[in-house]
XYZ file of C-alpha atoms in Angstrom:
337
model
C 4.901 72.649 -17.888
C 1.755 70.854 -19.316
C 3.864 69.647 -22.315
C 6.128 67.978 -19.603
C 3.054 66.215 -17.995
C 1.937 65.125 -21.137
C 5.093 63.789 -22.129
C 5.542 61.387 -19.336
C 1.646 60.398 -18.599
C 1.980 57.581 -21.181
C 4.894 56.214 -19.429
C 3.420 56.321 -16.099
C 0.233 54.860 -17.321
C 2.098 52.114 -18.669
C 4.209 51.604 -15.656
C 0.910 51.516 -13.188
C -0.463 48.762 -15.790
C 2.623 46.812 -15.139
C 2.644 47.184 -11.602
C -1.025 46.105 -11.325
C -0.490 43.101 -13.608
C 2.539 42.011 -11.390
C 0.449 42.408 -8.288
C -2.203 40.266 -9.758
C 0.265 37.683 -10.619
C 1.579 37.512 -7.182
C -1.762 37.596 -5.656
C -2.886 34.517 -7.811
C 0.430 32.454 -6.991
C -1.013 31.173 -3.543
C -4.265 30.071 -5.474
C -2.526 28.564 -8.152
C -0.091 26.686 -5.508
C -3.226 25.485 -3.612
C -4.792 24.178 -6.691
C -1.453 22.224 -7.515
C -1.166 20.924 -4.056
C -4.608 18.985 -3.628
C -5.529 18.003 -0.226
C -5.772 14.035 -0.101
C -6.597 11.735 2.973
C -5.317 8.180 2.805
C -6.049 5.827 5.463
C -4.120 2.652 6.192
C -4.958 0.094 8.507
C -1.199 0.250 10.494
C 2.087 1.631 9.737
C 3.724 -1.908 8.998
C 6.113 -2.879 6.567
C 3.565 -3.382 3.922
C 2.771 0.281 4.212
C 6.268 1.245 3.080
C 5.847 2.567 -0.071
C 3.058 4.966 1.305
C 5.460 6.113 4.372
C 8.250 6.544 1.816
C 6.123 8.830 -0.499
C 5.284 10.998 2.563
C 8.496 11.226 4.332
C 10.554 11.621 1.302
C 8.374 14.226 -0.084
C 7.255 12.360 -3.181
C 3.692 13.256 -2.742
C 4.330 17.118 -2.328
C 6.584 16.845 -5.422
C 3.206 15.504 -7.418
C 1.426 18.573 -6.162
C -0.388 16.239 -3.280
C -0.795 17.759 0.323
C -1.486 14.032 1.768
C -2.509 13.207 5.420
C -2.219 9.621 6.318
C -4.820 8.348 8.740
C -4.821 5.201 10.659
C -7.988 3.218 10.320
C -9.185 -0.294 10.300
C -10.333 -1.660 6.977
C -13.914 -2.149 8.255
C -14.025 1.551 9.436
C -12.329 2.613 6.028
C -15.113 1.345 3.963
C -17.744 3.412 5.815
C -15.294 6.462 5.685
C -14.643 6.419 1.986
C -18.413 6.023 1.241
C -19.037 9.150 3.347
C -16.407 11.145 1.771
C -14.216 11.483 4.848
C -11.060 10.078 3.083
C -10.310 9.654 -0.486
C -8.157 6.591 -0.874
C -7.607 3.296 1.301
C -3.928 2.452 1.185
C -4.741 -1.198 0.625
C -6.187 -4.264 -1.512
C -7.206 -7.046 0.552
C -10.297 -9.196 1.752
C -12.041 -6.135 3.298
C -11.697 -3.662 0.572
C -12.841 -6.518 -2.124
C -15.584 -7.636 0.193
C -16.939 -3.809 0.469
C -16.880 -3.446 -3.092
C -18.657 -6.731 -3.840
C -21.112 -5.837 -1.020
C -22.067 -2.734 -3.062
C -19.404 -0.092 -2.244
C -19.003 1.796 -5.645
C -15.134 1.434 -5.445
C -12.268 -0.182 -7.217
C -8.611 -1.404 -6.602
C -6.452 0.648 -8.703
C -2.945 0.027 -7.727
C -0.847 -2.922 -6.424
C 2.192 -2.332 -3.897
C 3.274 -6.193 -3.855
C 2.360 -9.353 -5.829
C 2.691 -11.199 -2.831
C 2.762 -11.380 1.222
C 5.812 -11.892 3.151
C 4.861 -14.859 5.616
C 6.794 -17.993 6.598
C 5.185 -20.912 8.309
C 7.480 -21.596 11.358
C 7.621 -24.252 13.864
C 8.568 -25.250 17.561
C 12.031 -27.190 17.426
C 10.296 -30.634 17.511
C 8.301 -30.186 14.424
C 10.686 -30.261 11.625
C 8.394 -31.105 8.767
C 4.955 -29.902 7.542
C 3.611 -33.569 8.150
C 4.870 -33.406 11.805
C 2.265 -30.335 12.194
C -0.661 -32.642 11.348
C -3.232 -32.269 14.031
C -1.295 -29.524 15.920
C -2.045 -25.434 16.087
C -1.168 -22.962 13.723
C -1.429 -19.476 14.982
C -2.465 -16.716 12.392
C -3.010 -13.166 13.036
C -6.681 -11.974 12.651
C -9.118 -14.827 11.941
C -10.282 -17.059 9.537
C -10.530 -15.975 5.889
C -8.040 -13.356 6.101
C -5.169 -12.720 3.640
C -2.679 -14.501 5.538
C -5.077 -17.445 6.357
C -6.028 -17.831 2.744
C -2.632 -17.681 1.795
C -1.510 -20.338 4.222
C -4.417 -22.767 2.964
C -3.340 -22.493 -0.563
C 0.207 -23.020 0.290
C -0.278 -26.055 2.157
C -2.526 -27.617 -0.766
C 0.327 -26.723 -3.013
C 2.676 -28.607 -0.545
C 0.546 -31.772 -1.225
C -1.042 -31.922 2.330
C -4.665 -31.324 3.250
C -5.251 -28.129 5.075
C -7.978 -29.725 7.322
C -5.240 -31.436 8.839
C -4.280 -28.696 10.792
C -5.842 -26.230 13.482
C -5.491 -22.530 12.789
C -5.911 -20.467 15.693
C -6.322 -16.623 15.190
C -4.756 -14.487 17.740
C -5.787 -11.113 18.329
C -3.342 -8.092 17.946
C -0.422 -7.728 15.870
C 2.484 -9.929 14.839
C 4.206 -9.749 18.087
C 1.429 -11.487 19.846
C 1.322 -14.366 17.145
C 5.270 -14.884 18.165
C 4.545 -14.810 21.895
C 1.853 -17.651 21.289
C 4.624 -19.694 19.653
C 7.235 -18.746 22.088
C 4.988 -19.744 25.027
C 4.188 -23.067 23.676
C 0.353 -21.956 23.152
C 0.675 -23.379 19.808
C 2.971 -25.537 17.667
C 3.569 -23.228 14.732
C 2.833 -19.839 13.444
C 2.476 -17.839 10.435
C 5.211 -15.017 11.037
C 6.121 -11.974 8.850
C 9.278 -10.018 8.974
C 11.074 -8.827 11.318
C 9.325 -11.472 13.482
C 10.445 -14.265 11.035
C 13.944 -13.508 11.682
C 13.559 -13.290 15.597
C 11.859 -16.604 15.628
C 14.511 -18.104 13.285
C 17.274 -16.831 15.802
C 15.329 -18.313 18.684
C 15.388 -21.986 17.209
C 12.335 -22.059 15.538
C 12.164 -23.793 12.229
C 11.416 -22.210 8.970
C 9.092 -24.710 7.178
C 7.204 -23.082 4.374
C 7.692 -19.750 2.608
C 4.142 -19.127 2.163
C 4.540 -15.480 0.128
C 6.465 -17.377 -2.432
C 3.812 -19.811 -3.196
C 1.010 -17.415 -3.277
C 0.116 -14.561 -5.638
C -1.962 -12.039 -3.580
C -1.562 -8.382 -3.040
C 0.204 -7.004 0.119
C -0.798 -3.373 0.096
C -2.237 -1.095 -2.720
C -4.696 1.620 -3.402
C -8.625 1.512 -3.459
C -10.743 4.573 -4.377
C -14.443 5.230 -5.378
C -15.441 5.004 -8.918
C -16.536 8.600 -8.970
C -13.064 9.711 -7.779
C -11.644 7.749 -10.755
C -13.952 9.469 -13.277
C -14.210 13.157 -11.684
C -10.504 13.457 -10.611
C -8.311 11.204 -13.026
C -5.444 13.787 -12.951
C -5.218 13.591 -9.173
C -5.638 9.952 -9.100
C -2.662 9.424 -11.289
C -0.631 11.700 -9.558
C -1.356 9.677 -6.443
C -0.330 6.483 -8.247
C 2.676 7.917 -9.742
C 4.035 9.308 -6.407
C 3.472 5.790 -4.627
C 4.975 4.203 -7.724
C 8.108 6.578 -7.896
C 8.507 5.833 -3.863
C 8.327 2.219 -4.530
C 10.929 2.432 -7.154
C 13.349 4.394 -4.706
C 12.507 1.627 -2.044
C 13.894 -0.877 -4.440
C 16.969 0.953 -5.509
C 18.176 2.510 -2.320
C 18.650 -0.024 0.570
C 20.578 2.373 2.998
C 17.726 5.134 2.599
C 15.119 2.772 3.072
C 16.868 0.968 6.055
C 16.995 4.221 7.628
C 13.437 5.010 7.392
C 12.532 1.738 8.564
C 14.614 2.199 11.665
C 13.240 5.513 12.425
C 9.419 4.871 11.484
C 8.847 1.072 12.065
C 11.218 1.483 15.265
C 13.275 -1.581 14.246
C 16.997 -2.183 14.963
C 19.411 -2.049 12.284
C 19.757 -5.578 11.778
C 16.247 -6.430 11.744
C 15.588 -3.557 9.411
C 18.073 -4.578 6.984
C 16.616 -8.199 6.922
C 12.928 -7.120 6.741
C 14.136 -4.899 3.725
C 15.817 -7.668 1.893
C 12.542 -10.113 2.395
C 10.243 -7.096 1.510
C 11.691 -6.072 -1.661
C 11.307 -9.479 -3.255
C 7.563 -9.109 -3.095
C 7.039 -5.994 -4.878
C 4.890 -5.593 -7.829
C 7.324 -3.867 -10.371
C 4.784 -2.066 -12.230
C 1.740 -1.525 -9.716
C -0.809 -2.614 -12.298
C -3.509 -4.773 -10.497
C -3.468 -8.262 -11.981
C -5.960 -11.085 -12.260
C -4.188 -13.770 -10.063
C -3.823 -11.316 -6.969
C -7.790 -10.673 -7.434
C -8.757 -14.196 -7.955
C -6.969 -15.308 -4.586
C -8.462 -12.455 -2.825
C -11.840 -13.450 -3.912
C -11.162 -16.948 -2.974
C -10.183 -15.872 0.353
C -13.736 -14.173 0.996
C -15.313 -17.354 -0.633
C -13.509 -19.672 1.916
C -15.810 -17.730 4.607
C -18.807 -18.664 2.712
C -19.418 -15.184 1.151
C -20.150 -14.512 -2.558
C -19.922 -18.431 -3.529
C -22.609 -18.071 -5.893
C -20.893 -15.207 -8.020
C -18.204 -15.352 -10.750
C -16.225 -12.268 -10.209
C -14.452 -10.570 -13.232
C -11.275 -8.372 -12.673
C -13.223 -5.138 -13.660
C -15.875 -5.918 -10.944
C -13.436 -5.085 -8.118
C -10.125 -3.266 -9.878
C -9.617 -0.824 -12.650
C -6.113 -0.992 -13.800
C -6.341 1.644 -16.603
C -4.768 4.486 -14.711
C -1.989 2.467 -13.305
C -1.125 1.356 -16.465
C -0.918 4.927 -17.935
C 1.371 5.732 -15.064
C 3.476 2.660 -15.758
C 3.743 3.457 -19.584
C 4.822 6.862 -18.726
C 7.502 5.614 -16.193
C 8.752 3.493 -18.954
C 7.756 0.128 -17.609
C 7.362 -2.763 -20.332
C 4.095 -4.196 -20.011
C 2.741 -7.585 -21.237
């Protein structure tokens, strides 16, 4: 009997060791999963067409596929600067006058990824005004106020068209683009700077399309900003966020039916408006996502138009860090200049 127990004891011991190892492995899986699925908080000024790659990455599971548990938070740009400084959010889904101004004011942050190379805006006028010259001395409605992205883009486009921007009166309209369209329809202004889908709504109602502002001005329309310490201490996570956004953007570009369905469902447009908006939006997308000098220059110009930072010569690396976006672009097979 003793010999029997002695003969099986080693096997029992080995079996117990294997069971223990398996239990240890299984218990470690949730922790490993949590480590891979990093909790990330990203703010965005509003869920508009500019935020489409961000919304697609969340809705289509691209963030999850890149090991990220992403929470999207709607937050104004002014609040986002304070929130990221305090650690309440990890990233700001945008590169614009507000984020660049925060950096130049002293926030240790950098623009790290571009969604679009330009904004999608048209200058549209009431039926009696058929040329830009017809609008001299007239009012042009813009969303927001003076010095914003769309306002500066309009000024640059007017200059490139050979007219003096000072010959026109811009009127800042509070609220969203719908309110800007209302100001045109009510004859409160003679022209307005509109983006899709309101561009198409205005055209169908007989308002003239005078100037494709977005096509004339290279300026970011969405992107990603984060703190320098995040870039330095969590580069792998930052790359995963950029990778997810870039992959989602590529899917947006390649799949119109899938993207139109997303626009209809999340941005609450009808099918016709969603399809038209998609066609306009995809022409604005930055292929590689790598921040570029021209876009940053025009953002700085938008701030200097407000009388801010006029005594500073701003270099690209003062407000942007393109290294991780460049790495991601190369890994995805993009040809870079």
